[in-house]
Protein backbone atom coordinates (compact mmCIF):
# COMPACT_ATOMS: atom_id res chain seq x y z
CA UNK A 1 0.00 0.00 0.00
CA UNK A 2 1.39 3.40 -0.93
CA UNK A 3 1.74 6.28 1.50
CA UNK A 4 -0.88 8.23 -0.48
CA UNK A 5 -3.41 5.41 0.04
CA UNK A 6 -2.87 5.61 3.80
CA UNK A 7 -4.32 9.12 3.93
CA UNK A 8 -7.84 7.61 3.69
CA UNK A 9 -9.12 10.59 1.75
CA UNK A 10 -7.89 13.28 4.19
CA UNK A 11 -6.59 16.41 2.50
CA UNK A 12 -3.05 16.10 3.80
CA UNK A 13 0.21 16.28 1.91
CA UNK A 14 1.92 12.91 2.06
CA UNK A 15 5.62 12.25 1.47
CA UNK A 16 8.06 9.41 1.30
CA UNK A 17 9.07 8.27 4.79
CA UNK A 18 12.59 9.45 5.63
CA UNK A 19 14.98 6.90 7.12
CA UNK A 20 17.59 9.52 8.03
CA UNK A 21 16.83 9.05 11.73
CA UNK A 22 17.51 5.49 12.83
CA UNK A 23 15.39 3.69 15.40
CA UNK A 24 17.14 1.47 17.98
CA UNK A 25 18.18 -1.88 16.55
CA UNK A 26 17.64 -5.23 18.27
CA UNK A 27 16.83 -5.99 21.91
CA UNK A 28 17.94 -3.47 24.52
CA UNK A 29 21.31 -4.15 26.17
CA UNK A 30 21.76 -3.04 29.79
CA UNK A 31 24.98 -3.71 31.75
CA UNK A 32 24.88 -5.00 35.31
CA UNK A 33 25.94 -2.47 37.93
CA UNK A 34 26.07 -2.42 41.72
CA UNK A 35 24.50 0.97 42.43
CA UNK A 36 26.13 2.21 45.64
CA UNK A 37 25.74 5.93 45.01
CA UNK A 38 23.02 8.21 46.41
CA UNK A 39 20.35 6.60 44.22
CA UNK A 40 18.85 4.95 42.38
CA UNK A 41 19.95 1.87 44.24
CA UNK A 42 19.99 -1.70 42.98
CA UNK A 43 16.42 -2.94 42.66
CA UNK A 44 15.20 -5.95 44.60
CA UNK A 45 14.70 -8.95 42.23
CA UNK A 46 11.05 -9.31 43.31
CA UNK A 47 10.43 -5.69 42.38
CA UNK A 48 11.97 -6.14 38.94
CA UNK A 49 9.81 -9.22 38.41
CA UNK A 50 6.67 -7.31 39.41
CA UNK A 51 7.31 -4.78 36.65
CA UNK A 52 7.20 -7.53 34.04
CA UNK A 53 3.59 -8.46 34.89
CA UNK A 54 0.85 -7.73 32.31
CA UNK A 55 -0.46 -4.18 32.14
CA UNK A 56 -3.88 -3.38 33.56
CA UNK A 57 -6.03 -0.38 32.75
CA UNK A 58 -5.42 2.42 35.20
CA UNK A 59 -9.12 2.42 36.22
CA UNK A 60 -9.62 -1.36 36.25
CA UNK A 61 -10.84 -2.76 39.60
CA UNK A 62 -7.79 -5.06 40.01
CA UNK A 63 -5.51 -2.05 39.58
CA UNK A 64 -7.58 0.04 42.01
CA UNK A 65 -7.09 -2.81 44.50
CA UNK A 66 -3.32 -2.54 44.01
CA UNK A 67 -3.55 1.22 44.64
CA UNK A 68 -5.45 0.52 47.87
CA UNK A 69 -2.73 -1.92 48.95
CA UNK A 70 -0.16 0.80 48.31
CA UNK A 71 -2.10 3.31 50.44
CA UNK A 72 -2.22 0.86 53.34
CA UNK A 73 1.46 -0.04 52.95
CA UNK A 74 2.37 3.63 53.06
CA UNK A 75 0.42 4.09 56.30
CA UNK A 76 2.77 1.50 57.82
CA UNK A 77 5.81 3.07 56.14
CA UNK A 78 5.01 6.55 57.48
CA UNK A 79 3.69 5.20 60.81
CA UNK A 80 0.40 7.06 60.58
CA UNK A 81 -3.30 6.45 61.09
CA UNK A 82 -4.08 9.11 58.49
CA UNK A 83 -6.00 7.80 55.47
CA UNK A 84 -4.29 10.39 53.30
CA UNK A 85 -1.45 8.48 51.67
CA UNK A 86 -0.74 7.88 47.98
CA UNK A 87 1.97 7.66 45.35
CA UNK A 88 2.55 10.71 43.17
CA UNK A 89 3.19 9.63 39.57
CA UNK A 90 6.68 11.08 39.27
CA UNK A 91 10.03 11.16 41.02
CA UNK A 92 10.81 12.72 44.39
CA UNK A 93 10.90 16.13 42.71
CA UNK A 94 7.23 15.66 41.82
CA UNK A 95 6.52 14.90 45.47
CA UNK A 96 8.42 18.04 46.45
CA UNK A 97 6.45 20.21 44.07
CA UNK A 98 3.14 18.62 45.07
CA UNK A 99 3.80 19.49 48.72
CA UNK A 100 4.67 23.12 48.05
CA UNK A 101 2.13 23.76 45.29
CA UNK A 102 -0.78 22.45 47.36
CA UNK A 103 0.08 23.74 50.84
CA UNK A 104 1.58 27.16 50.14
CA UNK A 105 -0.57 30.03 48.90
CA UNK A 106 0.80 33.22 47.33
CA UNK A 107 2.17 35.63 49.93
CA UNK A 108 2.32 33.06 52.74
CA UNK A 109 5.50 32.66 54.74
CA UNK A 110 7.56 29.48 54.53
CA UNK A 111 10.69 28.78 56.55
CA UNK A 112 13.04 26.52 54.58
CA UNK A 113 15.86 24.76 56.38
CA UNK A 114 18.81 25.03 53.99
CA UNK A 115 21.87 22.89 54.72
CA UNK A 116 22.27 21.33 51.28
CA UNK A 117 20.91 21.29 47.76
CA UNK A 118 17.40 20.05 48.59
CA UNK A 119 16.64 22.96 50.88
CA UNK A 120 17.99 25.27 48.19
CA UNK A 121 15.64 23.75 45.62
CA UNK A 122 12.59 24.03 47.85
CA UNK A 123 13.41 27.69 48.52
CA UNK A 124 13.57 28.24 44.76
CA UNK A 125 10.35 26.28 44.21
CA UNK A 126 8.49 28.19 46.94
CA UNK A 127 9.51 31.50 45.34
CA UNK A 128 8.10 30.29 42.03
CA UNK A 129 4.78 29.67 43.80
CA UNK A 130 4.96 33.25 45.16
CA UNK A 131 5.69 32.31 48.73
CA UNK A 132 7.44 34.63 51.18
CA UNK A 133 10.58 32.52 51.67
CA UNK A 134 12.65 32.73 54.84
CA UNK A 135 15.84 30.69 54.56
CA UNK A 136 17.18 29.26 57.80
CA UNK A 137 20.75 28.26 56.99
CA UNK A 138 23.26 25.84 58.46
CA UNK A 139 26.73 25.11 57.16
CA UNK A 140 26.91 22.01 54.95
CA UNK A 141 27.50 18.95 57.11
CA UNK A 142 25.55 20.42 60.02
CA UNK A 143 21.90 20.23 61.08
CA UNK A 144 19.48 22.51 62.94
CA UNK A 145 18.85 22.27 66.65
CA UNK A 146 15.24 21.77 67.69
CA UNK A 147 15.58 24.90 69.84
CA UNK A 148 16.49 27.13 66.88
CA UNK A 149 13.72 25.65 64.78
CA UNK A 150 11.15 26.28 67.50
CA UNK A 151 12.46 29.83 67.92
CA UNK A 152 12.17 30.53 64.19
CA UNK A 153 8.59 29.22 64.11
CA UNK A 154 7.62 31.28 67.14
CA UNK A 155 9.17 34.42 65.63
CA UNK A 156 7.81 34.19 62.09
CA UNK A 157 4.66 32.05 62.51
CA UNK A 158 4.96 30.75 58.94
CA UNK A 159 2.38 28.73 57.06
CA UNK A 160 5.03 26.02 56.54
CA UNK A 161 8.28 24.86 58.12
CA UNK A 162 10.17 22.73 55.61
CA UNK A 163 13.00 20.38 56.58
CA UNK A 164 14.99 17.61 54.90
CA UNK A 165 15.34 14.55 57.12
CA UNK A 166 18.10 13.00 55.00
CA UNK A 167 20.11 15.60 53.08
CA UNK A 168 21.82 13.42 50.47
CA UNK A 169 24.07 16.18 49.12
CA UNK A 170 25.90 16.51 52.43
CA UNK A 171 24.99 13.31 54.28
CA UNK A 172 23.16 14.81 57.25
CA UNK A 173 20.27 13.44 59.32
CA UNK A 174 17.95 16.12 60.72
CA UNK A 175 16.22 15.41 64.06
CA UNK A 176 12.44 15.97 63.91
CA UNK A 177 11.08 15.07 67.34
CA UNK A 178 11.39 16.66 70.79
CA UNK A 179 8.19 18.70 70.50
CA UNK A 180 8.88 20.35 67.14
CA UNK A 181 5.56 19.18 65.70
CA UNK A 182 3.67 20.51 68.72
CA UNK A 183 5.42 23.87 68.40
CA UNK A 184 4.42 24.06 64.74
CA UNK A 185 0.82 23.21 65.56
CA UNK A 186 0.69 25.90 68.27
CA UNK A 187 1.91 28.50 65.73
CA UNK A 188 -0.53 27.39 63.02
CA UNK A 189 2.40 26.07 60.98
CA UNK A 190 2.45 22.92 58.87
CA UNK A 191 5.57 20.76 59.24
CA UNK A 192 6.62 19.46 55.80
CA UNK A 193 9.48 16.96 55.52
CA UNK A 194 11.55 15.57 52.64
CA UNK A 195 12.41 11.89 53.25
CA UNK A 196 13.60 10.95 49.74
CA UNK A 197 16.94 9.60 50.95
CA UNK A 198 15.80 8.41 54.38
CA UNK A 199 12.39 6.70 54.22
CA UNK A 200 12.84 3.07 55.24
CA UNK A 201 16.46 3.56 56.26
CA UNK A 202 16.02 5.49 59.52
CA UNK A 203 13.18 5.80 62.05
CA UNK A 204 10.22 8.00 61.07
CA UNK A 205 6.98 8.47 63.02
CA UNK A 206 4.64 10.86 61.23
CA UNK A 207 1.90 10.91 63.86
CA UNK A 208 4.12 10.73 66.94
CA UNK A 209 6.28 13.60 65.72
CA UNK A 210 3.39 15.76 64.50
CA UNK A 211 4.48 15.90 60.86
CA UNK A 212 1.86 17.24 58.46
CA UNK A 213 3.21 16.34 55.03
CA UNK A 214 5.93 13.95 53.88
CA UNK A 215 7.15 13.06 50.43
CA UNK A 216 9.77 10.55 49.43
CA UNK A 217 11.19 8.62 46.48
CA UNK A 218 10.81 5.08 45.22
CA UNK A 219 14.39 4.39 44.13
CA UNK A 220 16.35 4.57 47.36
CA UNK A 221 15.66 2.57 50.54
CA UNK A 222 12.54 1.03 48.96
CA UNK A 223 14.70 -0.50 46.18
CA UNK A 224 12.22 0.37 43.44
CA UNK A 225 12.56 2.09 40.09
CA UNK A 226 12.46 5.89 39.88
CA UNK A 227 9.04 7.28 39.01
CA UNK A 228 6.82 7.17 42.11
CA UNK A 229 6.84 9.49 45.11
CA UNK A 230 5.36 8.18 48.40
CA UNK A 231 3.23 10.96 49.86
CA UNK A 232 1.43 11.63 53.17
CA UNK A 233 -0.80 14.35 54.58
CA UNK A 234 -2.16 14.84 58.05
CA UNK A 235 -5.73 15.99 58.66
CA UNK A 236 -4.40 19.52 59.27
CA UNK A 237 -2.70 19.50 55.89
CA UNK A 238 -5.83 18.22 54.15
CA UNK A 239 -7.88 20.93 55.87
CA UNK A 240 -5.43 23.51 54.49
CA UNK A 241 -5.70 21.98 51.02
CA UNK A 242 -9.51 21.99 51.07
CA UNK A 243 -9.67 25.51 52.49
CA UNK A 244 -7.38 27.23 50.00
CA UNK A 245 -8.42 30.68 48.81
CA UNK A 246 -6.88 30.01 45.38
CA UNK A 247 -6.56 26.96 43.19
CA UNK A 248 -3.12 25.32 43.23
CA UNK A 249 -1.13 26.76 40.34
CA UNK A 250 -0.68 23.30 38.85
CA UNK A 251 -3.14 20.91 37.25
CA UNK A 252 -0.80 17.95 37.00
CA UNK A 253 -0.04 17.97 40.75
CA UNK A 254 -3.34 19.33 42.13
CA UNK A 255 -4.01 17.02 45.06
CA UNK A 256 -7.71 17.89 45.07
CA UNK A 257 -7.84 16.03 41.75
CA UNK A 258 -5.21 13.35 42.39
CA UNK A 259 -6.93 12.53 45.69
CA UNK A 260 -10.10 11.54 43.87
CA UNK A 261 -8.09 9.13 41.73
CA UNK A 262 -6.77 7.53 44.93
CA UNK A 263 -10.10 7.56 46.79
CA UNK A 264 -9.20 9.97 49.57
CA UNK A 265 -12.59 11.65 49.83
CA UNK A 266 -15.07 9.26 48.21
CA UNK A 267 -15.08 5.56 47.25
CA UNK A 268 -15.75 6.12 43.53
CA UNK A 269 -12.57 6.94 41.61
CA UNK A 270 -12.24 9.84 39.19
CA UNK A 271 -9.81 9.94 36.29
CA UNK A 272 -7.10 12.57 36.64
CA UNK A 273 -4.16 11.01 34.80
CA UNK A 274 -2.95 7.60 33.69
CA UNK A 275 -1.19 6.11 36.68
CA UNK A 276 2.26 4.62 36.13
CA UNK A 277 0.93 1.08 36.14
CA UNK A 278 4.12 -1.00 36.11
CA UNK A 279 5.83 1.33 38.57
CA UNK A 280 2.88 1.00 40.95
CA UNK A 281 3.20 -2.80 40.67
CA UNK A 282 6.82 -2.35 41.72
CA UNK A 283 5.92 -0.15 44.68
CA UNK A 284 3.19 -2.50 45.85
CA UNK A 285 5.84 -5.24 45.89
CA UNK A 286 8.36 -2.96 47.62
CA UNK A 287 5.90 -2.22 50.42
CA UNK A 288 5.11 -5.92 50.78
CA UNK A 289 8.83 -6.62 51.23
CA UNK A 290 9.03 -3.87 53.88
CA UNK A 291 6.10 -5.41 55.74
CA UNK A 292 7.63 -8.87 55.66
CA UNK A 293 10.91 -7.62 57.13
CA UNK A 294 9.32 -5.11 59.51
CA UNK A 295 10.47 -1.53 60.01
CA UNK A 296 12.57 -2.11 63.18
CA UNK A 297 14.57 -4.85 61.43
CA UNK A 298 14.87 -2.75 58.28
CA UNK A 299 16.17 0.26 60.20
CA UNK A 300 18.62 -1.97 62.10
CA UNK A 301 19.90 -3.53 58.84
CA UNK A 302 20.65 -0.10 57.39
CA UNK A 303 22.45 0.98 60.57
CA UNK A 304 24.55 -2.20 60.57
CA UNK A 305 25.55 -1.62 56.92
CA UNK A 306 26.49 1.98 57.74
CA UNK A 307 28.63 0.83 60.65
CA UNK A 308 30.34 -1.86 58.57
CA UNK A 309 31.12 0.70 55.86
CA UNK A 310 32.71 3.14 58.29
CA UNK A 311 34.70 0.39 60.00
CA UNK A 312 36.35 -0.33 56.66
CA UNK A 313 36.73 3.32 55.67
CA UNK A 314 38.27 4.13 59.04
CA UNK A 315 40.86 1.39 58.54
CA UNK A 316 41.81 3.15 55.30
CA UNK A 317 42.25 6.42 57.18
CA UNK A 318 39.25 8.08 55.52
CA UNK A 319 37.18 10.56 57.49
CA UNK A 320 33.47 11.55 57.55
CA UNK A 321 32.41 14.89 56.10
CA UNK A 322 29.77 15.34 58.81
CA UNK A 323 31.65 16.16 62.04
CA UNK A 324 29.02 15.15 64.60
CA UNK A 325 28.22 11.43 64.65
CA UNK A 326 24.58 12.02 65.62
CA UNK A 327 24.10 14.18 62.50
CA UNK A 328 25.40 11.54 60.05
CA UNK A 329 22.91 10.01 57.68
CA UNK A 330 22.98 6.22 57.72
CA UNK A 331 21.75 5.81 54.16
CA UNK A 332 23.93 8.25 52.18
CA UNK A 333 27.43 8.46 53.61
CA UNK A 334 29.70 11.40 52.79
CA UNK A 335 33.45 10.74 52.89
CA UNK A 336 36.09 13.47 52.79
CA UNK A 337 38.37 13.28 49.78
CA UNK A 338 41.98 13.26 51.09
CA UNK A 339 44.39 15.91 49.83
CA UNK A 340 46.07 14.85 46.61
CA UNK A 341 43.45 12.23 45.70
CA UNK A 342 41.40 12.58 42.52
CA UNK A 343 37.85 11.78 43.58
CA UNK A 344 36.57 11.34 40.03
CA UNK A 345 39.38 8.94 39.13
CA UNK A 346 38.40 6.70 42.05
CA UNK A 347 34.76 6.72 40.94
CA UNK A 348 35.82 5.79 37.39
CA UNK A 349 38.09 3.01 38.62
CA UNK A 350 35.31 1.56 40.79
CA UNK A 351 33.01 1.43 37.78
CA UNK A 352 35.59 0.24 35.25
CA UNK A 353 37.15 -2.42 37.49
CA UNK A 354 34.29 -3.60 39.69
CA UNK A 355 31.10 -2.27 38.03
CA UNK A 356 30.41 -0.47 41.31
CA UNK A 357 28.88 3.01 41.33
CA UNK A 358 30.32 5.45 43.86
CA UNK A 359 29.37 9.12 43.48
CA UNK A 360 31.06 12.44 44.05
CA UNK A 361 29.53 15.38 45.84
CA UNK A 362 26.49 17.43 44.91
CA UNK A 363 25.75 21.10 45.48
CA UNK A 364 27.88 22.40 48.35
CA UNK A 365 29.86 19.15 48.60
CA UNK A 366 31.05 18.98 44.96
CA UNK A 367 34.75 18.10 44.82
CA UNK A 368 34.92 17.60 48.58
CA UNK A 369 33.37 14.19 49.17
CA UNK A 370 32.47 10.79 47.87
CA UNK A 371 28.90 9.70 48.48
CA UNK A 372 28.19 6.04 49.18
CA UNK A 373 24.62 4.84 49.54
CA UNK A 374 23.77 1.81 51.66
CA UNK A 375 20.08 1.63 50.88
CA UNK A 376 17.40 -0.98 50.47
CA UNK A 377 18.57 -4.20 48.79
CA UNK A 378 22.19 -2.95 48.98
CA UNK A 379 22.17 -2.46 52.76
CA UNK A 380 23.91 -5.80 53.27
CA UNK A 381 27.49 -6.91 54.01
CA UNK A 382 28.30 -8.27 50.53
CA UNK A 383 27.51 -4.96 48.84
CA UNK A 384 29.42 -2.95 51.45
CA UNK A 385 32.48 -5.17 51.07
CA UNK A 386 32.46 -4.62 47.32
CA UNK A 387 32.54 -0.87 47.88
CA UNK A 388 35.44 -1.19 50.31
CA UNK A 389 37.34 -3.33 47.82
CA UNK A 390 36.81 -0.66 45.17
CA UNK A 391 38.08 2.05 47.55
CA UNK A 392 41.19 0.05 48.47
CA UNK A 393 42.02 -0.53 44.81
CA UNK A 394 41.25 3.01 43.65
CA UNK A 395 43.26 4.64 46.43
CA UNK A 396 46.24 2.33 45.97
CA UNK A 397 46.22 3.06 42.23
CA UNK A 398 46.71 6.76 43.06
CA UNK A 399 49.56 6.07 45.49
CA UNK A 400 47.49 7.01 48.53
CA UNK A 401 49.31 6.32 51.79
CA UNK A 402 47.18 5.32 54.75
CA UNK A 403 47.83 7.73 57.65
CA UNK A 404 49.44 6.30 60.75
CA UNK A 405 46.46 7.41 62.86
CA UNK A 406 43.97 5.43 60.74
CA UNK A 407 41.48 3.49 62.79
CA UNK A 408 38.07 3.53 64.37
CA UNK A 409 35.50 6.18 63.41
CA UNK A 410 33.16 7.38 66.16
CA UNK A 411 29.63 6.25 65.22
PDB file of N, CA and C in Angstrom, residues 71 83-86 231-233 238 241 255 258-266 269:
ATOM      1  N   UNK A  71      -1.713   2.331  49.403  1.00  0.00           N
ATOM      2  CA  UNK A  71      -2.103   3.306  50.440  1.00  0.00           C
ATOM      3  C   UNK A  71      -1.911   2.727  51.840  1.00  0.00           C
ATOM      4  N   UNK A  83      -5.643   8.485  56.716  1.00  0.00           N
ATOM      5  CA  UNK A  83      -5.997   7.800  55.473  1.00  0.00           C
ATOM      6  C   UNK A  83      -5.411   8.475  54.232  1.00  0.00           C
ATOM      7  N   UNK A  84      -4.703   9.574  54.432  1.00  0.00           N
ATOM      8  CA  UNK A  84      -4.286  10.394  53.298  1.00  0.00           C
ATOM      9  C   UNK A  84      -2.851  10.051  52.871  1.00  0.00           C
ATOM     10  N   UNK A  85      -2.721   8.892  52.251  1.00  0.00           N
ATOM     11  CA  UNK A  85      -1.449   8.475  51.670  1.00  0.00           C
ATOM     12  C   UNK A  85      -1.690   8.097  50.214  1.00  0.00           C
ATOM     13  N   UNK A  86      -0.662   8.280  49.394  1.00  0.00           N
ATOM     14  CA  UNK A  86      -0.742   7.884  47.982  1.00  0.00           C
ATOM     15  C   UNK A  86       0.654   7.930  47.382  1.00  0.00           C
ATOM     16  N   UNK A 231       3.724   9.647  49.426  1.00  0.00           N
ATOM     17  CA  UNK A 231       3.229  10.956  49.862  1.00  0.00           C
ATOM     18  C   UNK A 231       2.237  10.771  50.998  1.00  0.00           C
ATOM     19  N   UNK A 232       2.311  11.668  51.980  1.00  0.00           N
ATOM     20  CA  UNK A 232       1.433  11.626  53.167  1.00  0.00           C
ATOM     21  C   UNK A 232       0.978  13.022  53.527  1.00  0.00           C
ATOM     22  N   UNK A 233      -0.283  13.118  53.986  1.00  0.00           N
ATOM     23  CA  UNK A 233      -0.796  14.351  54.577  1.00  0.00           C
ATOM     24  C   UNK A 233      -1.539  14.035  55.868  1.00  0.00           C
ATOM     25  N   UNK A 238      -4.678  18.381  55.045  1.00  0.00           N
ATOM     26  CA  UNK A 238      -5.826  18.224  54.153  1.00  0.00           C
ATOM     27  C   UNK A 238      -6.809  19.377  54.355  1.00  0.00           C
ATOM     28  N   UNK A 241      -5.479  22.209  52.444  1.00  0.00           N
ATOM     29  CA  UNK A 241      -5.704  21.978  51.017  1.00  0.00           C
ATOM     30  C   UNK A 241      -7.140  22.300  50.633  1.00  0.00           C
ATOM     31  N   UNK A 255      -3.618  18.157  44.217  1.00  0.00           N
ATOM     32  CA  UNK A 255      -4.010  17.018  45.056  1.00  0.00           C
ATOM     33  C   UNK A 255      -5.517  16.930  45.265  1.00  0.00           C
ATOM     34  N   UNK A 258      -5.906  14.633  42.219  1.00  0.00           N
ATOM     35  CA  UNK A 258      -5.209  13.353  42.388  1.00  0.00           C
ATOM     36  C   UNK A 258      -5.852  12.536  43.504  1.00  0.00           C
ATOM     37  N   UNK A 259      -6.304  13.223  44.553  1.00  0.00           N
ATOM     38  CA  UNK A 259      -6.926  12.534  45.690  1.00  0.00           C
ATOM     39  C   UNK A 259      -8.155  11.740  45.271  1.00  0.00           C
ATOM     40  N   UNK A 260      -8.907  12.263  44.320  1.00  0.00           N
ATOM     41  CA  UNK A 260     -10.103  11.545  43.865  1.00  0.00           C
ATOM     42  C   UNK A 260      -9.748  10.324  43.021  1.00  0.00           C
ATOM     43  N   UNK A 261      -8.573  10.327  42.420  1.00  0.00           N
ATOM     44  CA  UNK A 261      -8.089   9.127  41.726  1.00  0.00           C
ATOM     45  C   UNK A 261      -7.714   8.049  42.737  1.00  0.00           C
ATOM     46  N   UNK A 262      -7.216   8.479  43.897  1.00  0.00           N
ATOM     47  CA  UNK A 262      -6.768   7.535  44.932  1.00  0.00           C
ATOM     48  C   UNK A 262      -7.851   7.239  45.981  1.00  0.00           C
ATOM     49  N   UNK A 263      -9.015   7.855  45.875  1.00  0.00           N
ATOM     50  CA  UNK A 263     -10.098   7.557  46.791  1.00  0.00           C
ATOM     51  C   UNK A 263      -9.945   8.147  48.174  1.00  0.00           C
ATOM     52  N   UNK A 264      -9.352   9.341  48.259  1.00  0.00           N
ATOM     53  CA  UNK A 264      -9.205   9.966  49.572  1.00  0.00           C
ATOM     54  C   UNK A 264     -10.546  10.416  50.151  1.00  0.00           C
ATOM     55  N   UNK A 265     -11.391  10.989  49.322  1.00  0.00           N
ATOM     56  CA  UNK A 265     -12.592  11.654  49.832  1.00  0.00           C
ATOM     57  C   UNK A 265     -13.894  10.937  49.497  1.00  0.00           C
ATOM     58  N   UNK A 266     -13.868  10.011  48.562  1.00  0.00           N
ATOM     59  CA  UNK A 266     -15.072   9.261  48.209  1.00  0.00           C
ATOM     60  C   UNK A 266     -14.653   7.931  47.581  1.00  0.00           C
ATOM     61  N   UNK A 269     -13.801   6.316  42.098  1.00  0.00           N
ATOM     62  CA  UNK A 269     -12.575   6.940  41.609  1.00  0.00           C
ATOM     63  C   UNK A 269     -12.852   7.812  40.394  1.00  0.00           C
TER      64      UNK A 269
END
